PDB file of N, CA and C in Angstrom:
ATOM      1  N   MET A   1     -90.900-126.852  46.461  1.00 45.00           N
ATOM      2  CA  MET A   1     -90.483-125.945  47.482  1.00 45.00           C
ATOM      3  C   MET A   1     -91.426-124.677  47.302  1.00 45.00           C
ATOM      4  N   ALA A   2     -92.023-124.283  48.385  1.00 52.00           N
ATOM      5  CA  ALA A   2     -92.970-123.122  48.404  1.00 52.00           C
ATOM      6  C   ALA A   2     -92.171-121.798  48.204  1.00 52.00           C
ATOM      7  N   LYS A   3     -92.814-120.969  47.469  1.00 86.00           N
ATOM      8  CA  LYS A   3     -92.264-119.639  47.130  1.00 86.00           C
ATOM      9  C   LYS A   3     -92.403-118.632  48.347  1.00 86.00           C
ATOM     10  N   VAL A   4     -91.451-117.997  48.808  1.00 92.00           N
ATOM     11  CA  VAL A   4     -91.608-117.006  49.819  1.00 92.00           C
ATOM     12  C   VAL A   4     -92.147-115.656  49.130  1.00 92.00           C
ATOM     13  N   PRO A   5     -93.241-115.188  49.621  1.00 95.00           N
ATOM     14  CA  PRO A   5     -93.795-113.934  49.084  1.00 95.00           C
ATOM     15  C   PRO A   5     -92.815-112.786  49.175  1.00 95.00           C
ATOM     16  N   ALA A   6     -92.868-111.929  48.179  1.00 95.00           N
ATOM     17  CA  ALA A   6     -92.031-110.762  48.172  1.00 95.00           C
ATOM     18  C   ALA A   6     -92.242-109.942  49.375  1.00 95.00           C
ATOM     19  N   ALA A   7     -93.512-109.861  49.885  1.00 97.00           N
ATOM     20  CA  ALA A   7     -93.846-109.057  51.002  1.00 97.00           C
ATOM     21  C   ALA A   7     -93.054-109.506  52.273  1.00 97.00           C
ATOM     22  N   ALA A   8     -92.865-110.839  52.390  1.00 97.00           N
ATOM     23  CA  ALA A   8     -92.174-111.377  53.532  1.00 97.00           C
ATOM     24  C   ALA A   8     -90.669-111.129  53.374  1.00 97.00           C
ATOM     25  N   VAL A   9     -90.229-111.171  52.142  1.00 97.00           N
ATOM     26  CA  VAL A   9     -88.776-110.939  51.920  1.00 97.00           C
ATOM     27  C   VAL A   9     -88.410-109.440  52.221  1.00 97.00           C
ATOM     28  N   ALA A  10     -89.312-108.534  51.739  1.00 98.00           N
ATOM     29  CA  ALA A  10     -89.078-107.153  52.006  1.00 98.00           C
ATOM     30  C   ALA A  10     -89.147-106.771  53.462  1.00 98.00           C
ATOM     31  N   ALA A  11     -90.211-107.352  54.132  1.00 98.00           N
ATOM     32  CA  ALA A  11     -90.361-107.022  55.564  1.00 98.00           C
ATOM     33  C   ALA A  11     -89.174-107.679  56.347  1.00 98.00           C
ATOM     34  N   GLY A  12     -88.848-108.831  55.977  1.00 98.00           N
ATOM     35  CA  GLY A  12     -87.706-109.555  56.666  1.00 98.00           C
ATOM     36  C   GLY A  12     -86.349-108.809  56.422  1.00 98.00           C
ATOM     37  N   GLY A  13     -86.191-108.140  55.312  1.00 98.00           N
ATOM     38  CA  GLY A  13     -85.036-107.363  55.004  1.00 98.00           C
ATOM     39  C   GLY A  13     -84.900-106.166  55.938  1.00 98.00           C
ATOM     40  N   LEU A  14     -86.082-105.527  56.166  1.00 98.00           N
ATOM     41  CA  LEU A  14     -86.016-104.373  56.960  1.00 98.00           C
ATOM     42  C   LEU A  14     -85.842-104.725  58.487  1.00 98.00           C
ATOM     43  N   ILE A  15     -86.476-105.793  58.992  1.00 98.00           N
ATOM     44  CA  ILE A  15     -86.386-106.239  60.349  1.00 98.00           C
ATOM     45  C   ILE A  15     -85.007-106.880  60.531  1.00 98.00           C
ATOM     46  N   GLY A  16     -84.617-107.716  59.612  1.00 98.00           N
ATOM     47  CA  GLY A  16     -83.361-108.385  59.707  1.00 98.00           C
ATOM     48  C   GLY A  16     -82.137-107.519  59.607  1.00 98.00           C
ATOM     49  N   GLY A  17     -82.267-106.539  58.746  1.00 98.00           N
ATOM     50  CA  GLY A  17     -81.173-105.592  58.609  1.00 98.00           C
ATOM     51  C   GLY A  17     -80.939-104.819  59.834  1.00 98.00           C
ATOM     52  N   TYR A  18     -82.023-104.307  60.447  1.00 98.00           N
ATOM     53  CA  TYR A  18     -81.939-103.561  61.635  1.00 98.00           C
ATOM     54  C   TYR A  18     -81.419-104.487  62.799  1.00 98.00           C
ATOM     55  N   GLY A  19     -81.978-105.682  62.892  1.00 98.00           N
ATOM     56  CA  GLY A  19     -81.600-106.602  63.948  1.00 98.00           C
ATOM     57  C   GLY A  19     -80.018-106.958  63.805  1.00 98.00           C
ATOM     58  N   VAL A  20     -79.581-107.255  62.559  1.00 98.00           N
ATOM     59  CA  VAL A  20     -78.171-107.573  62.449  1.00 98.00           C
ATOM     60  C   VAL A  20     -77.320-106.391  62.801  1.00 98.00           C
ATOM     61  N   ALA A  21     -77.682-105.147  62.369  1.00 97.00           N
ATOM     62  CA  ALA A  21     -76.940-103.908  62.667  1.00 97.00           C
ATOM     63  C   ALA A  21     -76.907-103.728  64.242  1.00 97.00           C
ATOM     64  N   ARG A  22     -77.960-103.934  64.811  1.00 97.00           N
ATOM     65  CA  ARG A  22     -78.032-103.653  66.266  1.00 97.00           C
ATOM     66  C   ARG A  22     -77.287-104.688  67.069  1.00 97.00           C
ATOM     67  N   TRP A  23     -77.430-105.969  66.744  1.00 97.00           N
ATOM     68  CA  TRP A  23     -76.830-106.987  67.566  1.00 97.00           C
ATOM     69  C   TRP A  23     -75.412-107.234  67.290  1.00 97.00           C
ATOM     70  N   THR A  24     -74.955-106.878  66.077  1.00 97.00           N
ATOM     71  CA  THR A  24     -73.520-106.981  65.790  1.00 97.00           C
ATOM     72  C   THR A  24     -72.716-105.708  66.026  1.00 97.00           C
ATOM     73  N   GLY A  25     -73.485-104.540  66.039  1.00 97.00           N
ATOM     74  CA  GLY A  25     -72.784-103.298  66.216  1.00 97.00           C
ATOM     75  C   GLY A  25     -72.188-102.871  64.892  1.00 97.00           C
ATOM     76  N   LYS A  26     -72.389-103.578  63.783  1.00 97.00           N
ATOM     77  CA  LYS A  26     -71.835-103.222  62.473  1.00 97.00           C
ATOM     78  C   LYS A  26     -72.938-102.773  61.521  1.00 97.00           C
ATOM     79  N   ARG A  27     -73.094-101.525  61.401  1.00 97.00           N
ATOM     80  CA  ARG A  27     -74.160-100.944  60.485  1.00 97.00           C
ATOM     81  C   ARG A  27     -73.996-101.481  58.986  1.00 97.00           C
ATOM     82  N   GLN A  28     -72.768-101.701  58.545  1.00 98.00           N
ATOM     83  CA  GLN A  28     -72.504-102.124  57.206  1.00 98.00           C
ATOM     84  C   GLN A  28     -73.145-103.516  56.943  1.00 98.00           C
ATOM     85  N   LEU A  29     -72.965-104.319  57.980  1.00 98.00           N
ATOM     86  CA  LEU A  29     -73.550-105.715  57.873  1.00 98.00           C
ATOM     87  C   LEU A  29     -75.036-105.680  57.816  1.00 98.00           C
ATOM     88  N   GLY A  30     -75.650-104.827  58.647  1.00 98.00           N
ATOM     89  CA  GLY A  30     -77.105-104.694  58.535  1.00 98.00           C
ATOM     90  C   GLY A  30     -77.494-104.112  57.248  1.00 98.00           C
ATOM     91  N   GLY A  31     -76.724-103.239  56.629  1.00 97.00           N
ATOM     92  CA  GLY A  31     -77.018-102.658  55.308  1.00 97.00           C
ATOM     93  C   GLY A  31     -76.847-103.734  54.241  1.00 97.00           C
ATOM     94  N   ALA A  32     -75.978-104.611  54.385  1.00 98.00           N
ATOM     95  CA  ALA A  32     -75.878-105.643  53.380  1.00 98.00           C
ATOM     96  C   ALA A  32     -77.080-106.591  53.435  1.00 98.00           C
ATOM     97  N   VAL A  33     -77.582-106.886  54.598  1.00 98.00           N
ATOM     98  CA  VAL A  33     -78.829-107.691  54.699  1.00 98.00           C
ATOM     99  C   VAL A  33     -79.991-106.973  54.101  1.00 98.00           C
ATOM    100  N   LEU A  34     -80.069-105.644  54.382  1.00 98.00           N
ATOM    101  CA  LEU A  34     -81.163-104.811  53.845  1.00 98.00           C
ATOM    102  C   LEU A  34     -81.038-104.808  52.314  1.00 98.00           C
ATOM    103  N   ALA A  35     -79.865-104.630  51.734  1.00 98.00           N
ATOM    104  CA  ALA A  35     -79.638-104.614  50.235  1.00 98.00           C
ATOM    105  C   ALA A  35     -79.935-105.898  49.591  1.00 98.00           C
ATOM    106  N   VAL A  36     -79.515-106.976  50.119  1.00 98.00           N
ATOM    107  CA  VAL A  36     -79.752-108.314  49.554  1.00 98.00           C
ATOM    108  C   VAL A  36     -81.184-108.613  49.540  1.00 98.00           C
ATOM    109  N   ALA A  37     -81.912-108.360  50.644  1.00 98.00           N
ATOM    110  CA  ALA A  37     -83.338-108.703  50.681  1.00 98.00           C
ATOM    111  C   ALA A  37     -84.073-107.712  49.692  1.00 98.00           C
ATOM    112  N   GLY A  38     -83.737-106.420  49.702  1.00 98.00           N
ATOM    113  CA  GLY A  38     -84.310-105.545  48.866  1.00 98.00           C
ATOM    114  C   GLY A  38     -84.171-105.880  47.246  1.00 98.00           C
ATOM    115  N   ALA A  39     -82.944-106.392  46.986  1.00 98.00           N
ATOM    116  CA  ALA A  39     -82.693-106.761  45.580  1.00 98.00           C
ATOM    117  C   ALA A  39     -83.609-108.011  45.186  1.00 98.00           C
ATOM    118  N   THR A  40     -83.556-109.012  46.199  1.00 97.00           N
ATOM    119  CA  THR A  40     -84.392-110.187  45.926  1.00 97.00           C
ATOM    120  C   THR A  40     -85.815-109.825  45.804  1.00 97.00           C
ATOM    121  N   ALA A  41     -86.389-108.967  46.684  1.00 97.00           N
ATOM    122  CA  ALA A  41     -87.797-108.568  46.556  1.00 97.00           C
ATOM    123  C   ALA A  41     -88.031-107.908  45.205  1.00 97.00           C
ATOM    124  N   ALA A  42     -87.130-106.981  44.873  1.00 97.00           N
ATOM    125  CA  ALA A  42     -87.267-106.238  43.582  1.00 97.00           C
ATOM    126  C   ALA A  42     -87.295-107.153  42.343  1.00 97.00           C
ATOM    127  N   GLN A  43     -86.544-108.261  42.369  1.00 96.00           N
ATOM    128  CA  GLN A  43     -86.629-109.302  41.285  1.00 96.00           C
ATOM    129  C   GLN A  43     -87.968-109.928  41.242  1.00 96.00           C
ATOM    130  N   GLN A  44     -88.522-110.302  42.444  1.00 95.00           N
ATOM    131  CA  GLN A  44     -89.818-110.925  42.533  1.00 95.00           C
ATOM    132  C   GLN A  44     -90.915-109.859  42.013  1.00 95.00           C
ATOM    133  N   TRP A  45     -90.847-108.685  42.553  1.00 96.00           N
ATOM    134  CA  TRP A  45     -91.817-107.660  42.084  1.00 96.00           C
ATOM    135  C   TRP A  45     -91.778-107.500  40.534  1.00 96.00           C
ATOM    136  N   ARG A  46     -90.571-107.473  39.941  1.00 96.00           N
ATOM    137  CA  ARG A  46     -90.493-107.322  38.503  1.00 96.00           C
ATOM    138  C   ARG A  46     -91.214-108.427  37.814  1.00 96.00           C
ATOM    139  N   ARG A  47     -90.926-109.673  38.266  1.00 94.00           N
ATOM    140  CA  ARG A  47     -91.602-110.914  37.714  1.00 94.00           C
ATOM    141  C   ARG A  47     -93.086-110.888  37.777  1.00 94.00           C
ATOM    142  N   GLN A  48     -93.555-110.465  39.016  1.00 94.00           N
ATOM    143  CA  GLN A  48     -94.936-110.524  39.257  1.00 94.00           C
ATOM    144  C   GLN A  48     -95.752-109.370  38.738  1.00 94.00           C
ATOM    145  N   ALA A  49     -95.188-108.190  38.726  1.00 94.00           N
ATOM    146  CA  ALA A  49     -95.997-107.047  38.388  1.00 94.00           C
ATOM    147  C   ALA A  49     -95.495-106.071  37.361  1.00 94.00           C
ATOM    148  N   GLY A  50     -94.205-106.427  36.926  1.00 95.00           N
ATOM    149  CA  GLY A  50     -93.619-105.487  35.933  1.00 95.00           C
ATOM    150  C   GLY A  50     -92.562-104.484  36.497  1.00 95.00           C
ATOM    151  N   GLY A  51     -91.893-103.935  35.572  1.00 96.00           N
ATOM    152  CA  GLY A  51     -90.804-102.999  35.909  1.00 96.00           C
ATOM    153  C   GLY A  51     -91.185-101.731  36.643  1.00 96.00           C
ATOM    154  N   ARG A  52     -92.305-101.118  36.168  1.00 97.00           N
ATOM    155  CA  ARG A  52     -92.734 -99.878  36.880  1.00 97.00           C
ATOM    156  C   ARG A  52     -93.211-100.156  38.250  1.00 97.00           C
ATOM    157  N   ALA A  53     -93.925-101.243  38.490  1.00 96.00           N
ATOM    158  CA  ALA A  53     -94.369-101.608  39.856  1.00 96.00           C
ATOM    159  C   ALA A  53     -93.149-101.872  40.702  1.00 96.00           C
ATOM    160  N   ALA A  54     -92.171-102.582  40.125  1.00 97.00           N
ATOM    161  CA  ALA A  54     -90.931-102.947  40.927  1.00 97.00           C
ATOM    162  C   ALA A  54     -90.205-101.733  41.308  1.00 97.00           C
ATOM    163  N   SER A  55     -90.176-100.761  40.401  1.00 97.00           N
ATOM    164  CA  SER A  55     -89.419 -99.491  40.713  1.00 97.00           C
ATOM    165  C   SER A  55     -90.196 -98.748  41.778  1.00 97.00           C
ATOM    166  N   ALA A  56     -91.486 -98.723  41.681  1.00 98.00           N
ATOM    167  CA  ALA A  56     -92.299 -97.997  42.754  1.00 98.00           C
ATOM    168  C   ALA A  56     -92.167 -98.660  44.135  1.00 98.00           C
ATOM    169  N   LEU A  57     -92.226-100.042  44.143  1.00 98.00           N
ATOM    170  CA  LEU A  57     -92.010-100.772  45.415  1.00 98.00           C
ATOM    171  C   LEU A  57     -90.688-100.569  45.926  1.00 98.00           C
ATOM    172  N   THR A  58     -89.707-100.542  45.118  1.00 98.00           N
ATOM    173  CA  THR A  58     -88.325-100.310  45.583  1.00 98.00           C
ATOM    174  C   THR A  58     -88.224 -98.934  46.228  1.00 98.00           C
ATOM    175  N   VAL A  59     -88.805 -97.916  45.705  1.00 98.00           N
ATOM    176  CA  VAL A  59     -88.862 -96.587  46.291  1.00 98.00           C
ATOM    177  C   VAL A  59     -89.595 -96.669  47.678  1.00 98.00           C
ATOM    178  N   VAL A  60     -90.741 -97.435  47.773  1.00 98.00           N
ATOM    179  CA  VAL A  60     -91.415 -97.598  49.035  1.00 98.00           C
ATOM    180  C   VAL A  60     -90.430 -98.380  50.027  1.00 98.00           C
ATOM    181  N   TYR A  61     -89.678 -99.273  49.622  1.00 98.00           N
ATOM    182  CA  TYR A  61     -88.753-100.020  50.450  1.00 98.00           C
ATOM    183  C   TYR A  61     -87.703 -99.095  51.049  1.00 98.00           C
ATOM    184  N   VAL A  62     -87.119 -98.339  50.160  1.00 98.00           N
ATOM    185  CA  VAL A  62     -86.024 -97.400  50.569  1.00 98.00           C
ATOM    186  C   VAL A  62     -86.579 -96.266  51.503  1.00 98.00           C
ATOM    187  N   ALA A  63     -87.802 -95.825  51.059  1.00 98.00           N
ATOM    188  CA  ALA A  63     -88.500 -94.759  51.933  1.00 98.00           C
ATOM    189  C   ALA A  63     -88.863 -95.298  53.313  1.00 98.00           C
ATOM    190  N   GLY A  64     -89.250 -96.554  53.376  1.00 97.00           N
ATOM    191  CA  GLY A  64     -89.510 -97.160  54.661  1.00 97.00           C
ATOM    192  C   GLY A  64     -88.304 -97.243  55.475  1.00 97.00           C
ATOM    193  N   PHE A  65     -87.223 -97.624  54.860  1.00 97.00           N
ATOM    194  CA  PHE A  65     -85.863 -97.692  55.673  1.00 97.00           C
ATOM    195  C   PHE A  65     -85.648 -96.243  56.179  1.00 97.00           C
ATOM    196  N   ALA A  66     -85.598 -95.262  55.277  1.00 97.00           N
ATOM    197  CA  ALA A  66     -85.291 -93.880  55.599  1.00 97.00           C
ATOM    198  C   ALA A  66     -86.309 -93.290  56.682  1.00 97.00           C
ATOM    199  N   GLY A  67     -87.630 -93.629  56.473  1.00 96.00           N
ATOM    200  CA  GLY A  67     -88.610 -93.132  57.370  1.00 96.00           C
ATOM    201  C   GLY A  67     -88.560 -93.666  58.706  1.00 96.00           C
ATOM    202  N   SER A  68     -88.057 -94.877  58.875  1.00 96.00           N
ATOM    203  CA  SER A  68     -87.998 -95.518  60.157  1.00 96.00           C
ATOM    204  C   SER A  68     -87.052 -94.731  61.115  1.00 96.00           C
ATOM    205  N   HIS A  69     -86.140 -94.076  60.645  1.00 95.00           N
ATOM    206  CA  HIS A  69     -85.201 -93.298  61.524  1.00 95.00           C
ATOM    207  C   HIS A  69     -85.906 -92.190  62.250  1.00 95.00           C
ATOM    208  N   PRO A  70     -86.527 -91.274  61.543  1.00 96.00           N
ATOM    209  CA  PRO A  70     -87.249 -90.226  62.372  1.00 96.00           C
ATOM    210  C   PRO A  70     -88.439 -90.746  63.236  1.00 96.00           C
ATOM    211  N   LEU A  71     -88.991 -91.818  62.684  1.00 97.00           N
ATOM    212  CA  LEU A  71     -90.167 -92.377  63.355  1.00 97.00           C
ATOM    213  C   LEU A  71     -89.706 -93.006  64.700  1.00 97.00           C
ATOM    214  N   ALA A  72     -88.500 -93.575  64.704  1.00 97.00           N
ATOM    215  CA  ALA A  72     -87.945 -94.265  65.845  1.00 97.00           C
ATOM    216  C   ALA A  72     -87.731 -93.244  67.000  1.00 97.00           C
ATOM    217  N   LYS A  73     -87.510 -91.918  66.640  1.00 97.00           N
ATOM    218  CA  LYS A  73     -87.358 -90.939  67.687  1.00 97.00           C
ATOM    219  C   LYS A  73     -88.748 -90.733  68.393  1.00 97.00           C
ATOM    220  N   LYS A  74     -89.765 -90.998  67.773  1.00 97.00           N
ATOM    221  CA  LYS A  74     -91.136 -90.775  68.395  1.00 97.00           C
ATOM    222  C   LYS A  74     -91.695 -91.978  69.029  1.00 97.00           C
ATOM    223  N   VAL A  75     -91.502 -93.210  68.457  1.00 98.00           N
ATOM    224  CA  VAL A  75     -92.168 -94.333  68.999  1.00 98.00           C
ATOM    225  C   VAL A  75     -91.125 -95.447  69.520  1.00 98.00           C
ATOM    226  N   GLY A  76     -89.846 -95.269  69.195  1.00 97.00           N
ATOM    227  CA  GLY A  76     -88.892 -96.286  69.611  1.00 97.00           C
ATOM    228  C   GLY A  76     -88.420 -97.033  68.318  1.00 97.00           C
ATOM    229  N   ALA A  77     -87.247 -97.601  68.412  1.00 97.00           N
ATOM    230  CA  ALA A  77     -86.638 -98.278  67.247  1.00 97.00           C
ATOM    231  C   ALA A  77     -87.389 -99.406  66.745  1.00 97.00           C
ATOM    232  N   TRP A  78     -87.665-100.474  67.628  1.00 97.00           N
ATOM    233  CA  TRP A  78     -88.330-101.654  67.143  1.00 97.00           C
ATOM    234  C   TRP A  78     -89.769-101.365  66.654  1.00 97.00           C
ATOM    235  N   PRO A  79     -90.509-100.567  67.369  1.00 98.00           N
ATOM    236  CA  PRO A  79     -91.879-100.245  66.835  1.00 98.00           C
ATOM    237  C   PRO A  79     -91.811 -99.526  65.504  1.00 98.00           C
ATOM    238  N   ALA A  80     -90.833 -98.693  65.324  1.00 98.00           N
ATOM    239  CA  ALA A  80     -90.700 -97.988  64.036  1.00 98.00           C
ATOM    240  C   ALA A  80     -90.358 -99.036  62.893  1.00 98.00           C
ATOM    241  N   VAL A  81     -89.386 -99.962  63.187  1.00 98.00           N
ATOM    242  CA  VAL A  81     -88.952-100.947  62.196  1.00 98.00           C
ATOM    243  C   VAL A  81     -90.178-101.836  61.886  1.00 98.00           C
ATOM    244  N   PHE A  82     -90.900-102.377  62.896  1.00 98.00           N
ATOM    245  CA  PHE A  82     -92.001-103.218  62.584  1.00 98.00           C
ATOM    246  C   PHE A  82     -93.190-102.453  61.815  1.00 98.00           C
ATOM    247  N   GLY A  83     -93.318-101.242  62.193  1.00 98.00           N
ATOM    248  CA  GLY A  83     -94.349-100.398  61.448  1.00 98.00           C
ATOM    249  C   GLY A  83     -94.102-100.211  60.029  1.00 98.00           C
ATOM    250  N   VAL A  84     -92.842 -99.825  59.636  1.00 98.00           N
ATOM    251  CA  VAL A  84     -92.433 -99.620  58.244  1.00 98.00           C
ATOM    252  C   VAL A  84     -92.408-100.947  57.561  1.00 98.00           C
ATOM    253  N   ALA A  85     -91.911-102.036  58.220  1.00 98.00           N
ATOM    254  CA  ALA A  85     -91.920-103.350  57.527  1.00 98.00           C
ATOM    255  C   ALA A  85     -93.349-103.798  57.233  1.00 98.00           C
ATOM    256  N   GLY A  86     -94.326-103.575  58.141  1.00 98.00           N
ATOM    257  CA  GLY A  86     -95.689-103.887  57.809  1.00 98.00           C
ATOM    258  C   GLY A  86     -96.265-103.096  56.658  1.00 98.00           C
ATOM    259  N   ALA A  87     -95.869-101.767  56.653  1.00 98.00           N
ATOM    260  CA  ALA A  87     -96.333-100.991  55.530  1.00 98.00           C
ATOM    261  C   ALA A  87     -95.793-101.378  54.216  1.00 98.00           C
ATOM    262  N   VAL A  88     -94.560-101.710  54.160  1.00 98.00           N
ATOM    263  CA  VAL A  88     -93.907-102.207  52.970  1.00 98.00           C
ATOM    264  C   VAL A  88     -94.451-103.537  52.510  1.00 98.00           C
ATOM    265  N   ALA A  89     -94.668-104.383  53.462  1.00 98.00           N
ATOM    266  CA  ALA A  89     -95.346-105.694  53.184  1.00 98.00           C
ATOM    267  C   ALA A  89     -96.719-105.537  52.586  1.00 98.00           C
ATOM    268  N   LEU A  90     -97.539-104.703  53.172  1.00 97.00           N
ATOM    269  CA  LEU A  90     -98.835-104.432  52.660  1.00 97.00           C
ATOM    270  C   LEU A  90     -98.813-103.844  51.298  1.00 97.00           C
ATOM    271  N   ALA A  91     -97.925-102.921  50.913  1.00 97.00           N
ATOM    272  CA  ALA A  91     -97.789-102.470  49.628  1.00 97.00           C
ATOM    273  C   ALA A  91     -97.373-103.567  48.654  1.00 97.00           C
ATOM    274  N   SER A  92     -96.425-104.298  49.080  1.00 97.00           N
ATOM    275  CA  SER A  92     -95.945-105.411  48.171  1.00 97.00           C
ATOM    276  C   SER A  92     -97.127-106.288  47.934  1.00 97.00           C
ATOM    277  N   TRP A  93     -97.851-106.669  48.916  1.00 97.00           N
ATOM    278  CA  TRP A  93     -98.978-107.633  48.686  1.00 97.00           C
ATOM    279  C   TRP A  93     -99.985-107.019  47.701  1.00 97.00           C
ATOM    280  N   ALA A  94    -100.340-105.825  47.928  1.00 97.00           N
ATOM    281  CA  ALA A  94    -101.332-105.108  47.219  1.00 97.00           C
ATOM    282  C   ALA A  94    -101.050-104.934  45.707  1.00 97.00           C
ATOM    283  N   VAL A  95     -99.756-104.683  45.473  1.00 96.00           N
ATOM    284  CA  VAL A  95     -99.260-104.425  44.046  1.00 96.00           C
ATOM    285  C   VAL A  95     -98.805-105.661  43.337  1.00 96.00           C
ATOM    286  N   ALA A  96     -98.123-106.579  44.053  1.00 93.00           N
ATOM    287  CA  ALA A  96     -97.497-107.707  43.404  1.00 93.00           C
ATOM    288  C   ALA A  96     -97.937-109.051  43.889  1.00 93.00           C
ATOM    289  N   ASP A  97     -97.826-109.335  45.205  1.00 89.00           N
ATOM    290  CA  ASP A  97     -98.027-110.730  45.620  1.00 89.00           C
ATOM    291  C   ASP A  97     -99.428-111.273  45.438  1.00 89.00           C
ATOM    292  N   ARG A  98    -100.375-110.427  45.514  1.00 87.00           N
ATOM    293  CA  ARG A  98    -101.761-110.990  45.324  1.00 87.00           C
ATOM    294  C   ARG A  98    -102.032-111.459  43.950  1.00 87.00           C
ATOM    295  N   ARG A  99    -101.218-110.964  43.004  1.00 73.00           N
ATOM    296  CA  ARG A  99    -101.375-111.417  41.623  1.00 73.00           C
ATOM    297  C   ARG A  99    -100.925-112.737  41.379  1.00 73.00           C
ATOM    298  N   GLY A 100     -99.974-113.168  42.303  1.00 62.00           N
ATOM    299  CA  GLY A 100     -99.474-114.602  42.256  1.00 62.00           C
ATOM    300  C   GLY A 100     -98.224-114.566  41.502  1.00 62.00           C
TER     301      GLY A 100
END
């Protein structure tokens, strides 16, 4: 079975968390998706790049989530979510995923 890159897990968590919250109207459910994906990505980051890198990428993930809110007021909700998801995925790839 092919391994899903942590970059895809993290980006999917941000996009999926927002989508679930929006389509169900239950922010807590979206938060659960966000948290599970973030924890899964953090485990992969720790395995691939070590604890310090995993901690830094987790901060990037949470900052992306938080930063998408004010960004959404300027560019719209979906563009903001896709933008931060792309930034988090790029950071994940640069720090952890390209190492294998």
